[in-house]
Coordinates of C-alpha atoms in Angstrom, one line a residue:
M848 CA 32.7 130.3 122.0
L849 CA 32.6 129.0 125.5
E850 CA 29.5 129.6 127.7
L851 CA 30.3 130.2 131.4
D852 CA 27.6 129.7 133.9
A853 CA 26.9 131.9 136.9
M854 CA 28.5 129.4 139.3
S855 CA 32.0 130.5 138.3
R856 CA 31.1 134.1 139.2
T857 CA 30.3 133.0 142.7
R858 CA 33.7 131.5 143.0
G859 CA 35.2 134.9 142.1
R860 CA 36.6 133.8 138.8
G861 CA 33.8 134.8 136.4
P862 CA 34.6 138.5 136.0
A863 CA 38.3 137.8 135.2
L864 CA 37.5 135.1 132.7
L865 CA 34.7 137.1 131.2
A866 CA 37.0 140.1 130.8
A867 CA 39.7 137.9 129.3
F868 CA 37.4 136.2 126.8
A869 CA 35.4 139.3 125.9
A870 CA 38.5 141.2 125.1
S871 CA 40.1 138.3 123.2
A872 CA 37.6 137.0 120.7
A873 CA 40.4 136.6 118.2
L874 CA 41.9 133.9 120.5
G875 CA 39.2 131.4 119.4
G876 CA 36.1 132.1 121.5
C877 CA 34.3 134.3 124.0
L878 CA 32.3 133.9 127.2
V879 CA 28.9 135.5 127.5
Y880 CA 26.7 135.7 130.7
N881 CA 22.9 135.5 130.2
E882 CA 21.6 137.2 133.4
N883 CA 18.0 136.4 132.3
H884 CA 18.6 132.7 132.4
C885 CA 16.8 130.8 135.2
A886 CA 20.0 129.0 136.3
Y887 CA 21.8 132.4 136.8
K888 CA 18.9 133.6 139.0
I889 CA 18.9 130.4 141.1
D890 CA 22.7 130.2 141.6
N891 CA 23.1 133.8 142.5
G892 CA 20.2 133.8 145.0
L893 CA 18.0 136.1 143.0
S894 CA 15.1 133.6 142.9
Q895 CA 14.5 130.0 144.0
S896 CA 11.6 129.6 141.5
P897 CA 12.3 131.9 138.5
C898 CA 10.2 130.0 136.1
G899 CA 6.9 130.3 137.7
E900 CA 4.1 127.7 138.3
G901 CA 4.0 124.9 135.8
F902 CA 7.6 125.3 134.5
A903 CA 11.0 124.0 135.4
C904 CA 14.5 125.3 134.8
N905 CA 16.6 123.4 132.2
R906 CA 20.2 124.3 133.0
C907 CA 21.4 122.5 129.9
T908 CA 19.7 124.8 127.3
A909 CA 21.1 128.1 126.1
E910 CA 17.7 129.0 124.6
G911 CA 15.8 131.9 126.0
D912 CA 15.4 132.0 129.8
G913 CA 15.9 128.2 130.1
C914 CA 12.3 127.6 131.4
V915 CA 10.4 124.6 130.0
P916 CA 6.8 123.4 130.6
L917 CA 6.4 120.5 133.0
D918 CA 4.7 118.4 130.3
Q919 CA 8.0 118.4 128.3
L920 CA 10.2 117.2 131.1
A921 CA 10.3 113.7 129.6
N922 CA 12.8 115.0 127.1
V923 CA 15.0 116.7 129.7
A924 CA 17.7 114.8 131.6
Q925 CA 17.1 114.8 135.3
A926 CA 20.6 116.3 135.9
C927 CA 19.5 119.4 134.0
L928 CA 16.5 120.1 136.1
G929 CA 16.1 122.8 138.8
G930 CA 13.6 125.3 140.1
V931 CA 10.4 123.3 139.4
T932 CA 7.4 125.2 140.8
T933 CA 4.0 123.5 141.0
D934 CA 2.9 124.6 144.5
P935 CA 4.3 127.1 146.9
S936 CA 5.0 124.3 149.3
T937 CA 7.1 122.4 146.8
T938 CA 10.8 122.1 147.5
T939 CA 13.1 123.3 144.7
A940 CA 15.3 120.6 143.3
T941 CA 19.0 121.0 144.0
T942 CA 21.2 120.4 141.0
Q943 CA 24.9 120.6 140.4
P944 CA 25.2 121.6 136.7
T945 CA 27.2 119.9 134.1
T946 CA 29.5 121.5 131.5
T947 CA 28.3 122.8 128.2
T948 CA 31.1 123.4 125.6
V949 CA 30.3 125.4 122.4
D950 CA 32.7 125.2 119.5
P951 CA 34.1 128.7 118.9
S952 CA 34.1 128.0 115.2
T953 CA 30.3 127.8 115.1
T954 CA 29.7 131.2 116.6
S955 CA 31.4 134.5 115.9
T956 CA 29.1 137.0 117.6
T957 CA 26.6 136.2 120.3
D958 CA 24.0 138.4 121.9
P959 CA 24.3 137.9 125.7
S960 CA 20.5 137.7 125.9
T961 CA 20.4 134.6 123.7
I962 CA 22.6 132.2 125.7
G963 CA 21.6 130.7 129.0
D964 CA 24.2 130.5 131.8
T965 CA 24.0 126.7 132.4
S966 CA 27.5 125.3 133.2
T967 CA 30.5 125.3 135.5
T968 CA 33.8 125.2 133.6
E969 CA 37.3 125.3 134.9
M970 CA 39.5 126.4 132.0
A971 CA 42.9 125.0 131.5
S972 CA 43.6 127.2 128.5
A973 CA 41.6 130.2 127.4
T974 CA 42.6 129.6 123.8
D975 CA 42.0 125.9 123.4
P976 CA 38.6 124.6 124.4
S977 CA 39.7 121.0 123.9
T978 CA 41.9 121.3 127.0
S979 CA 39.0 122.2 129.2
T980 CA 38.5 120.1 132.3
T981 CA 35.0 119.6 133.7
T982 CA 33.8 118.9 137.2
T983 CA 30.5 117.1 137.4
T984 CA 28.6 116.2 140.6
E985 CA 25.7 113.9 141.3
T986 CA 22.2 115.2 140.8
T987 CA 19.5 114.9 143.5
V988 CA 16.0 115.5 142.2
D989 CA 12.9 115.8 144.4
P990 CA 10.6 112.8 143.4
S991 CA 7.6 115.2 143.4
T992 CA 9.2 116.8 140.3
T993 CA 9.4 113.6 138.3
G994 CA 5.8 112.4 138.6
E995 CA 6.8 109.3 140.4
P996 CA 4.3 108.5 143.3
I997 CA 5.8 108.5 146.7
C998 CA 4.3 108.3 150.2
D999 CA 5.7 108.8 153.7
P1000 CA 3.9 107.0 156.6
E1001 CA 5.2 109.7 159.0
Q1002 CA 3.3 112.3 157.0
Q1003 CA 0.1 110.5 155.9
L1004 CA -1.0 106.9 156.2
A1005 CA -4.1 107.0 154.0
D1006 CA -2.2 108.6 151.1
P1007 CA -4.0 109.4 147.9
E1008 CA -1.0 108.1 146.0
C1009 CA -1.9 104.6 147.3
G1010 CA -4.8 103.9 145.0
E1011 CA -4.2 100.3 144.1
P1012 CA -7.0 98.0 145.3
G1013 CA -6.0 96.2 148.5
K1014 CA -3.1 98.5 149.1
P1015 CA -4.7 101.7 150.5
Y1016 CA -2.1 102.7 153.1
C1017 CA 1.4 104.1 153.1
V1018 CA 3.3 101.3 154.9
G1019 CA 6.8 102.5 154.2
L1020 CA 8.6 105.3 152.3
G1021 CA 7.2 105.0 148.8
V1022 CA 5.5 101.7 149.6
C1023 CA 1.7 101.1 149.6
G1024 CA 0.1 98.1 151.2
P1025 CA -2.9 96.7 153.2
C1026 CA -3.6 97.3 156.9
T1027 CA -1.9 94.0 157.8
E1028 CA 1.5 95.7 156.9
L1029 CA 1.0 98.8 158.9
D1030 CA 3.0 97.3 161.8
G1031 CA 6.0 97.3 159.6
A1032 CA 5.9 101.1 159.7
G1033 CA 5.3 101.0 163.5
K1034 CA 1.7 102.0 162.9
A1035 CA -1.8 100.5 163.4
C1036 CA -5.3 101.2 162.3
D1037 CA -5.8 103.5 165.3
D1038 CA -3.2 105.8 163.6
V1039 CA -5.2 105.8 160.4
D1040 CA -8.6 106.5 161.9
P1041 CA -9.4 106.2 165.7
N1042 CA -13.0 105.3 164.7
K1043 CA -11.7 102.4 162.5
S1044 CA -9.2 100.6 164.7
V1045 CA -9.7 97.0 163.4
C1046 CA -7.8 95.6 160.5
D1047 CA -9.8 93.5 158.1
P1048 CA -7.4 91.0 156.5
A1049 CA -9.9 90.1 153.8
S1050 CA -10.2 93.7 152.3
G1051 CA -6.9 95.1 153.7
L1052 CA -8.9 98.1 155.1
C1053 CA -9.2 99.6 158.5
V1054 CA -12.8 99.2 159.7
Q1055 CA -14.9 99.5 162.8
C1056 CA -15.2 95.7 163.2
T1057 CA -15.2 92.3 161.5
K1058 CA -17.1 89.1 162.0
D1059 CA -14.3 87.8 164.2
D1060 CA -13.4 91.1 166.0
N1061 CA -16.0 93.4 167.4
S1062 CA -13.8 94.4 170.4
A1063 CA -13.9 98.1 169.5
C1064 CA -17.7 98.2 169.3
P1065 CA -19.5 100.2 172.1
A1066 CA -22.0 98.7 174.5
D1067 CA -25.0 100.1 172.7
K1068 CA -23.8 98.7 169.4
P1069 CA -22.0 95.5 170.4
G1070 CA -22.5 93.6 167.1
C1071 CA -20.8 93.8 163.7
D1072 CA -22.7 94.2 160.5
E1073 CA -20.6 92.0 158.2
T1074 CA -21.8 93.7 155.0
T1075 CA -20.7 97.2 156.1
A1076 CA -18.0 96.4 158.7
Q1077 CA -19.7 98.8 161.1
C1078 CA -20.9 98.3 164.7
G1079 CA -24.6 97.7 165.3
P1080 CA -27.0 95.5 167.1
C1081 CA -25.8 92.0 168.1
T1082 CA -27.4 89.2 166.2
E1083 CA -25.3 86.3 167.4
H1084 CA -24.3 85.1 170.8
S1085 CA -20.7 84.9 169.8
E1086 CA -20.7 88.7 169.6
C1087 CA -21.3 88.7 173.4
P1088 CA -18.6 86.2 174.4
T1089 CA -18.9 86.5 178.2
T1090 CA -22.7 86.4 178.3
A1091 CA -25.3 86.1 175.5
C1092 CA -27.0 88.4 172.9
D1093 CA -30.5 89.6 173.5
I1094 CA -31.3 89.3 169.8
E1095 CA -34.7 91.0 170.1
T1096 CA -33.0 94.2 171.5
G1097 CA -29.5 93.9 169.9
L1098 CA -27.8 94.3 173.3
C1099 CA -25.6 91.9 175.2
F1100 CA -26.8 90.4 178.5
P1101 CA -25.2 92.1 181.5
E1102 CA -22.1 90.6 183.0
D1103 CA -23.3 91.0 186.5
S1104 CA -26.2 88.6 186.0
V1105 CA -24.7 85.2 185.3
V1106 CA -25.6 81.9 186.9
Y1107 CA -23.9 78.5 186.6
V1108 CA -25.6 75.0 186.5
S1109 CA -23.9 71.7 186.4
N1110 CA -24.9 68.1 187.0
N1111 CA -21.6 67.3 188.6
M1112 CA -22.7 66.2 192.1
N1113 CA -19.2 66.6 193.4
T1114 CA -19.4 70.4 193.1
C1115 CA -23.1 71.3 192.8
V1116 CA -24.6 70.0 196.0
G1117 CA -25.3 73.0 198.2
G1118 CA -24.3 75.3 195.3
D1119 CA -25.1 78.9 195.1
G1120 CA -25.0 79.4 191.3
T1121 CA -21.4 80.6 191.1
K1122 CA -18.9 79.0 188.8
D1123 CA -17.1 77.2 191.7
K1124 CA -20.4 76.2 193.3
P1125 CA -23.0 75.8 190.6
F1126 CA -26.6 74.8 191.0
C1127 CA -27.5 71.2 190.3
T1128 CA -30.7 71.9 188.3
L1129 CA -32.1 74.5 186.0
Q1130 CA -35.1 75.0 188.2
A1131 CA -32.9 76.0 191.1
V1132 CA -32.1 79.2 189.1
V1133 CA -35.8 80.4 189.0
P1134 CA -35.9 82.1 192.5
N1135 CA -32.9 84.2 191.4
L1136 CA -34.5 85.6 188.3
V1137 CA -35.7 89.2 188.2
P1138 CA -38.3 90.3 185.7
N1139 CA -36.9 92.5 182.9
K1140 CA -33.3 91.8 184.0
P1141 CA -31.6 89.5 181.4
T1142 CA -29.9 86.5 183.1
T1143 CA -27.4 84.2 181.5
I1144 CA -27.4 80.6 182.6
K1145 CA -24.2 78.8 181.8
I1146 CA -24.6 75.0 181.6
D1147 CA -22.0 72.3 182.1
T1148 CA -23.2 68.7 181.8
V1149 CA -20.3 66.6 183.0
F1150 CA -22.1 63.3 183.4
L1151 CA -23.9 63.1 180.0
A1152 CA -26.0 60.0 181.0
K1153 CA -27.5 61.8 184.1
P1154 CA -30.9 63.3 183.4
M1155 CA -31.4 67.1 183.6
P1156 CA -34.6 68.0 185.3
P1157 CA -36.8 70.5 183.4
L1158 CA -36.9 74.3 183.6
A1159 CA -40.3 75.8 183.7
L1160 CA -40.5 79.6 183.8
G1161 CA -43.5 81.2 185.3
Q1162 CA -45.5 83.9 183.5
G1163 CA -43.8 87.3 183.4
N1164 CA -41.1 89.3 181.7
Y1165 CA -38.3 86.9 182.4
I1166 CA -35.4 87.1 180.0
V1167 CA -33.1 84.1 180.1
A1168 CA -30.3 82.7 177.9
L1169 CA -29.0 79.1 178.3
V1170 CA -25.5 78.7 176.9
R1171 CA -22.5 76.5 177.5
Y1172 CA -19.8 77.1 180.1
D1173 CA -17.0 79.6 179.3
G1174 CA -14.7 78.3 176.6
D1175 CA -16.3 74.8 176.7
K1176 CA -16.2 73.2 173.3
T1177 CA -18.2 70.2 174.4
T1178 CA -21.9 70.5 173.7
P1179 CA -23.9 70.1 176.9
V1180 CA -26.5 67.4 176.6
L1181 CA -29.8 67.9 178.5
E1182 CA -31.2 64.4 178.9
G1183 CA -35.0 64.4 179.4
T1184 CA -35.8 60.7 179.6
N1185 CA -37.1 61.0 183.2
N1186 CA -39.0 64.3 182.6
S1187 CA -42.8 64.2 182.6
E1188 CA -42.7 67.9 181.5
S1189 CA -40.9 69.5 178.6
T1190 CA -37.2 70.1 179.4
I1191 CA -37.7 73.8 178.7
A1192 CA -41.1 75.4 179.1
V1193 CA -41.5 79.1 178.0
S1194 CA -44.6 80.9 179.3
T1195 CA -46.4 84.1 178.6
G1196 CA -44.1 87.1 178.5
N1197 CA -40.9 85.1 178.7
R1198 CA -38.0 85.7 176.3
V1199 CA -35.7 82.7 176.1
Y1200 CA -32.5 82.0 174.1
L1201 CA -31.0 78.5 173.8
S1202 CA -27.5 78.3 172.2
G1203 CA -25.0 75.5 171.7
L1204 CA -27.1 72.8 173.5
R1205 CA -28.3 69.3 172.7
F1206 CA -31.7 68.0 174.0
R1207 CA -32.6 64.4 174.1
F1208 CA -36.0 62.8 174.7
S1209 CA -38.9 63.6 177.0
N1210 CA -41.9 61.8 178.4
A1211 CA -43.9 64.9 177.8
M1212 CA -45.7 65.7 174.5
S1213 CA -42.7 67.7 173.4
V1214 CA -39.1 68.2 174.3
L1215 CA -39.4 72.0 174.2
R1216 CA -42.6 74.0 174.6
C1217 CA -43.4 77.7 174.1
N1218 CA -46.7 79.3 175.0
S1219 CA -47.2 83.0 174.2
G1220 CA -43.6 83.9 174.6
I1221 CA -40.5 84.3 172.4
L1222 CA -38.0 81.4 171.9
H1223 CA -34.8 81.6 169.9
L1224 CA -32.8 78.4 169.1
S1225 CA -29.2 78.9 167.8
D1226 CA -27.0 75.9 167.0
V1227 CA -29.3 73.6 169.0
A1228 CA -29.9 70.0 168.3
I1229 CA -33.1 68.2 169.4
V1230 CA -32.5 64.5 169.0
G1231 CA -34.6 61.4 169.4
D1232 CA -34.0 57.7 168.8
G1233 CA -36.9 56.9 166.5
V1234 CA -38.8 55.3 169.3
N1235 CA -39.5 58.0 171.9
K1236 CA -42.8 59.6 170.9
A1237 CA -42.1 63.2 172.0
M1238 CA -42.2 65.8 169.2
A1239 CA -39.2 68.2 169.2
L1240 CA -41.1 71.5 169.7
S1241 CA -44.6 72.7 170.4
S1242 CA -45.2 76.4 169.7
V1243 CA -48.5 78.1 170.6
N1244 CA -48.9 81.8 169.8
C1245 CA -45.1 82.2 170.1
K1246 CA -42.5 83.8 168.1
T1247 CA -40.1 80.9 167.5
V1248 CA -36.8 81.3 165.6
I1249 CA -34.6 78.3 164.7
R1250 CA -31.2 79.0 163.2
R1251 CA -28.6 76.4 162.3
G1252 CA -30.7 73.8 164.1
R1253 CA -30.8 70.0 163.8
I1254 CA -34.2 68.3 164.4
F1255 CA -33.9 64.6 163.8
R1256 CA -35.3 61.2 164.7
N1257 CA -37.9 62.6 167.1
G1258 CA -41.5 61.3 167.5
A1259 CA -42.4 64.3 165.2
G1260 CA -40.9 67.6 164.3
V1261 CA -42.4 71.1 165.0
Q1262 CA -46.0 71.9 165.7
V1263 CA -47.2 75.5 165.3
S1264 CA -50.6 77.0 166.4
G1265 CA -50.8 80.7 165.8
G1266 CA -47.8 83.0 166.2
Q1267 CA -44.8 82.8 163.8
L1268 CA -42.1 80.4 162.9
E1269 CA -38.8 81.4 161.3
V1270 CA -36.3 78.7 160.2
E1271 CA -33.0 79.2 158.5
N1272 CA -30.0 77.1 157.7
S1273 CA -31.5 74.1 159.5
H1274 CA -31.9 70.4 159.1
F1275 CA -35.1 68.3 159.6
T1276 CA -34.7 64.6 159.0
E1277 CA -36.2 61.3 160.0
N1278 CA -38.8 62.7 162.3
G1279 CA -42.1 60.8 162.9
T1280 CA -43.1 57.1 162.7
A1281 CA -46.0 55.3 161.1
G1282 CA -48.1 56.0 164.2
S1283 CA -47.2 59.7 164.4
A1284 CA -49.7 62.5 163.6
F1285 CA -47.2 64.2 161.3
G1286 CA -43.6 64.1 160.2
A1287 CA -41.6 67.4 159.9
F1288 CA -44.2 70.2 160.4
N1289 CA -47.8 70.5 161.6
F1290 CA -49.4 73.9 161.1
L1291 CA -52.6 74.0 163.1
G1292 CA -54.0 77.3 161.8
N1293 CA -55.0 80.2 164.1
G1294 CA -53.2 82.6 161.8
A1295 CA -49.9 80.7 162.1
T1296 CA -47.2 82.0 159.7
A1297 CA -43.9 80.4 158.7
Q1298 CA -40.8 81.2 156.7
I1299 CA -38.4 78.4 156.0
V1300 CA -35.2 79.6 154.3
Y1301 CA -32.1 77.7 153.2
S1302 CA -33.1 74.5 155.0
S1303 CA -32.8 70.8 154.3
I1304 CA -35.9 68.7 154.9
A1305 CA -35.9 65.0 153.9
L1306 CA -36.2 61.3 154.8
H1307 CA -39.4 61.6 156.9
P1308 CA -41.5 58.4 156.9
T1309 CA -45.1 58.3 155.9
T1310 CA -47.2 59.0 159.0
L1311 CA -50.9 58.9 159.8
S1312 CA -51.2 62.0 157.6
T1313 CA -48.2 63.0 155.5
S1314 CA -44.4 62.6 155.5
T1315 CA -43.5 66.3 155.7
F1316 CA -46.2 69.0 156.0
R1317 CA -49.6 68.8 157.6
C1318 CA -51.8 71.9 157.5
S1319 CA -55.1 72.7 159.1
P1320 CA -57.3 75.5 157.8
G1321 CA -56.7 79.0 159.0
N1322 CA -53.0 79.4 158.6
G1323 CA -51.3 82.6 157.5
S1324 CA -48.5 82.9 154.9
L1325 CA -46.3 79.9 154.6
V1326 CA -43.1 80.6 152.7
L1327 CA -40.5 78.2 151.4
R1328 CA -37.3 79.8 149.9
N1329 CA -34.0 78.3 148.8
S1330 CA -34.8 75.1 150.6
A1331 CA -34.2 71.5 149.6
I1332 CA -37.4 69.4 150.4
L1333 CA -37.7 65.7 149.7
G1334 CA -40.6 63.7 151.0
A1335 CA -42.4 60.4 150.7
S1336 CA -45.9 60.6 149.1
P1337 CA -48.0 62.2 150.3
L1338 CA -45.6 65.1 151.1
Q1339 CA -48.3 67.5 152.3
T1340 CA -52.0 67.7 153.0
M1341 CA -54.4 69.7 150.8
G1342 CA -54.6 72.5 153.3
C1343 CA -50.9 73.5 152.8
V1344 CA -50.6 76.5 150.5
F1345 CA -47.0 77.6 150.2
T1346 CA -45.3 80.5 148.5
E1347 CA -42.3 79.0 147.0
E1348 CA -39.2 81.0 146.0
N1349 CA -36.4 79.0 144.3
G1350 CA -35.2 75.8 146.0
L1351 CA -36.2 72.3 145.1
R1352 CA -39.1 70.3 146.4
Q1353 CA -39.9 66.7 145.3
E1354 CA -42.4 64.1 146.3
V1355 CA -41.4 60.5 145.7
A1356 CA -42.7 57.0 146.5
A1357 CA -41.6 56.0 150.0
A1358 CA -39.4 53.2 148.6
Q1359 CA -37.6 55.7 146.4
Q1360 CA -36.9 58.3 149.0
V1361 CA -33.5 57.0 150.2
G1362 CA -32.2 56.6 146.6
V1363 CA -33.2 60.2 145.6
A1364 CA -31.8 61.5 148.9
D1365 CA -28.4 59.9 148.1
Q1366 CA -28.3 61.9 144.9
W1367 CA -29.2 65.2 146.7
F1368 CA -27.2 64.9 149.9
S1369 CA -24.3 63.3 151.6
G1370 CA -25.6 62.1 155.0
P1371 CA -27.5 62.4 157.2
L1372 CA -24.6 62.6 159.6
D1373 CA -25.8 63.4 163.1
G1374 CA -28.8 65.0 161.5
E1375 CA -26.9 67.0 158.9
L1376 CA -27.8 66.9 155.2
S1377 CA -25.0 68.3 153.1
A1378 CA -25.7 69.1 149.4
E1379 CA -23.7 66.9 146.9
K1380 CA -21.2 68.9 145.0
N1381 CA -22.6 69.7 141.5
G1382 CA -25.7 67.6 142.4
P1383 CA -29.4 68.4 141.8
L1384 CA -29.4 71.2 144.4
A1385 CA -26.7 73.2 142.6
G1386 CA -28.0 76.5 141.2
K1387 CA -31.4 76.1 142.8
A1388 CA -31.0 79.0 145.3
M1389 CA -30.7 82.7 144.8
W1390 CA -29.7 84.9 147.7
Q1391 CA -31.6 88.1 148.5
V1392 CA -31.4 90.8 151.1
G1393 CA -32.5 89.5 154.4
D1394 CA -31.3 86.0 153.8
P1395 CA -28.4 84.7 156.0
L1396 CA -25.0 85.6 154.6
R1397 CA -23.5 82.3 155.7
D1398 CA -24.7 78.7 155.7
F1399 CA -25.0 76.1 158.5
N1400 CA -21.2 75.8 158.6
G1401 CA -20.4 79.5 158.4
T1402 CA -19.5 79.4 154.7
L1403 CA -20.4 82.6 152.8
R1404 CA -23.2 82.1 150.3
P1405 CA -22.9 83.6 146.8
Q1406 CA -24.8 86.9 146.7
D1407 CA -24.3 87.7 143.0
G1408 CA -25.4 84.4 141.5
P1409 CA -27.1 81.1 142.0
G1410 CA -26.1 78.8 144.9
Y1411 CA -27.1 75.5 146.5
A1412 CA -30.5 75.0 147.9
G1413 CA -30.5 73.7 151.5
A1414 CA -28.7 74.3 154.7
I1415 CA -25.1 73.7 153.5
E1416 CA -23.2 75.3 150.6
P1417 CA -20.6 72.7 149.7
P1418 CA -17.0 73.9 149.4

């Protein structure tokens, strides 16, 4: 028997053939239409989805109505499929059927309800099936019917089909990839989410901001939280590239309050504080300062050997940031050899930020002085020559913050009376002489508190008191965490009571200090002490929330395991 599918009827040949073969079973076979078969209903326009949800039409089976469950499609040739229905929005597959030939000798009588109409056959001879010729066309199957994932960037960029880590977006037809490949589809992160318009190459995700790109952050949240990739308060001056960051408020300094200072006498004489006509001295800026209005002072020191007269702010709510000139990669050096006062003096109510500067010497007691104000030092070096007697910093009832600082070869290091001192990712080395009152730190009591985190402190000589820490009665909490501290005996006075968390601290004989330091560090190089790879400082630090994410050089610190004590995490 030959089974003739419904397509032949639409060509106007089915009835004749059916009549011929129905009347001539004795000629060797018969043709039977199964009008209940799904293929018959599809091809004759009776239904586009005759099988219902969860089933597909198998044109190549003569069994029943031809509908098979979707979970059995693996056993069905794609060319046989049609009429898959899983969702009303699903497009029905378009299939040109193949030929099914049934040997007449195997069937004498067939119930029309038992044979599905599944093929298109053009008969050369009604009496000889072997002479049949078959026309077969290519099958096109909707990918959604085969279970193969596919995405279309014109339809949805953040496609659920793109679930592989690092490839969250549809960047081409059927292609998933990171945000760095969106441009290949003519798209950008703005097209994914207007609130996450920055591409993070590290994660491949579209985010609000990254450490290197906070351009999309609003004025009230100009910084970028590196852990969440979300906009927030600024914490670094680099997040406010045209001015400076008011770290205490998390806002950028205003762009309409910028003053320039240069010691280039060719341009500064008669200057008005503009970039083309800068002031010659820092003190010339003071009359232009307005209380409660943050002012950025940009410094250019062309003639490094020329002394820079000091800046002494009067009492009041003056908010000032001293930074280098726009795009200037040369660190300005503020030479204080001729100064009888501290090069920078912070007074009651002042809030002062120093960034990217280098201070040298002073004939005053200290190079920098803070009295009842707030002083932030970021990427600042205070440098002596081992002869000048000025200590680096005197802080009295101040909040003083030192980040990524280098304090070396001064007459002494930092002296604190009252207030609070915060130090992180900083280097203190070779401060003090045999005639100095102290070496690295002197805590004078009055409730002074200190927290020294991820810092390297070493190679201070024995002074009139100790090599490293001198403490008077009456101090508050003194915390040492994840720091590398090496000092000649005695390293500290009896009044120093520290809370120590991880890190490494060792007191050695003065004659042995250099030898031990060589095992711990490479350097000092311009005041920097870099931990030796796999040396004694390895595994001595454990990061915790609130600690700096990066080291002195900007290298990420391990957050899920031990790291190196000190200011630098070696590569």
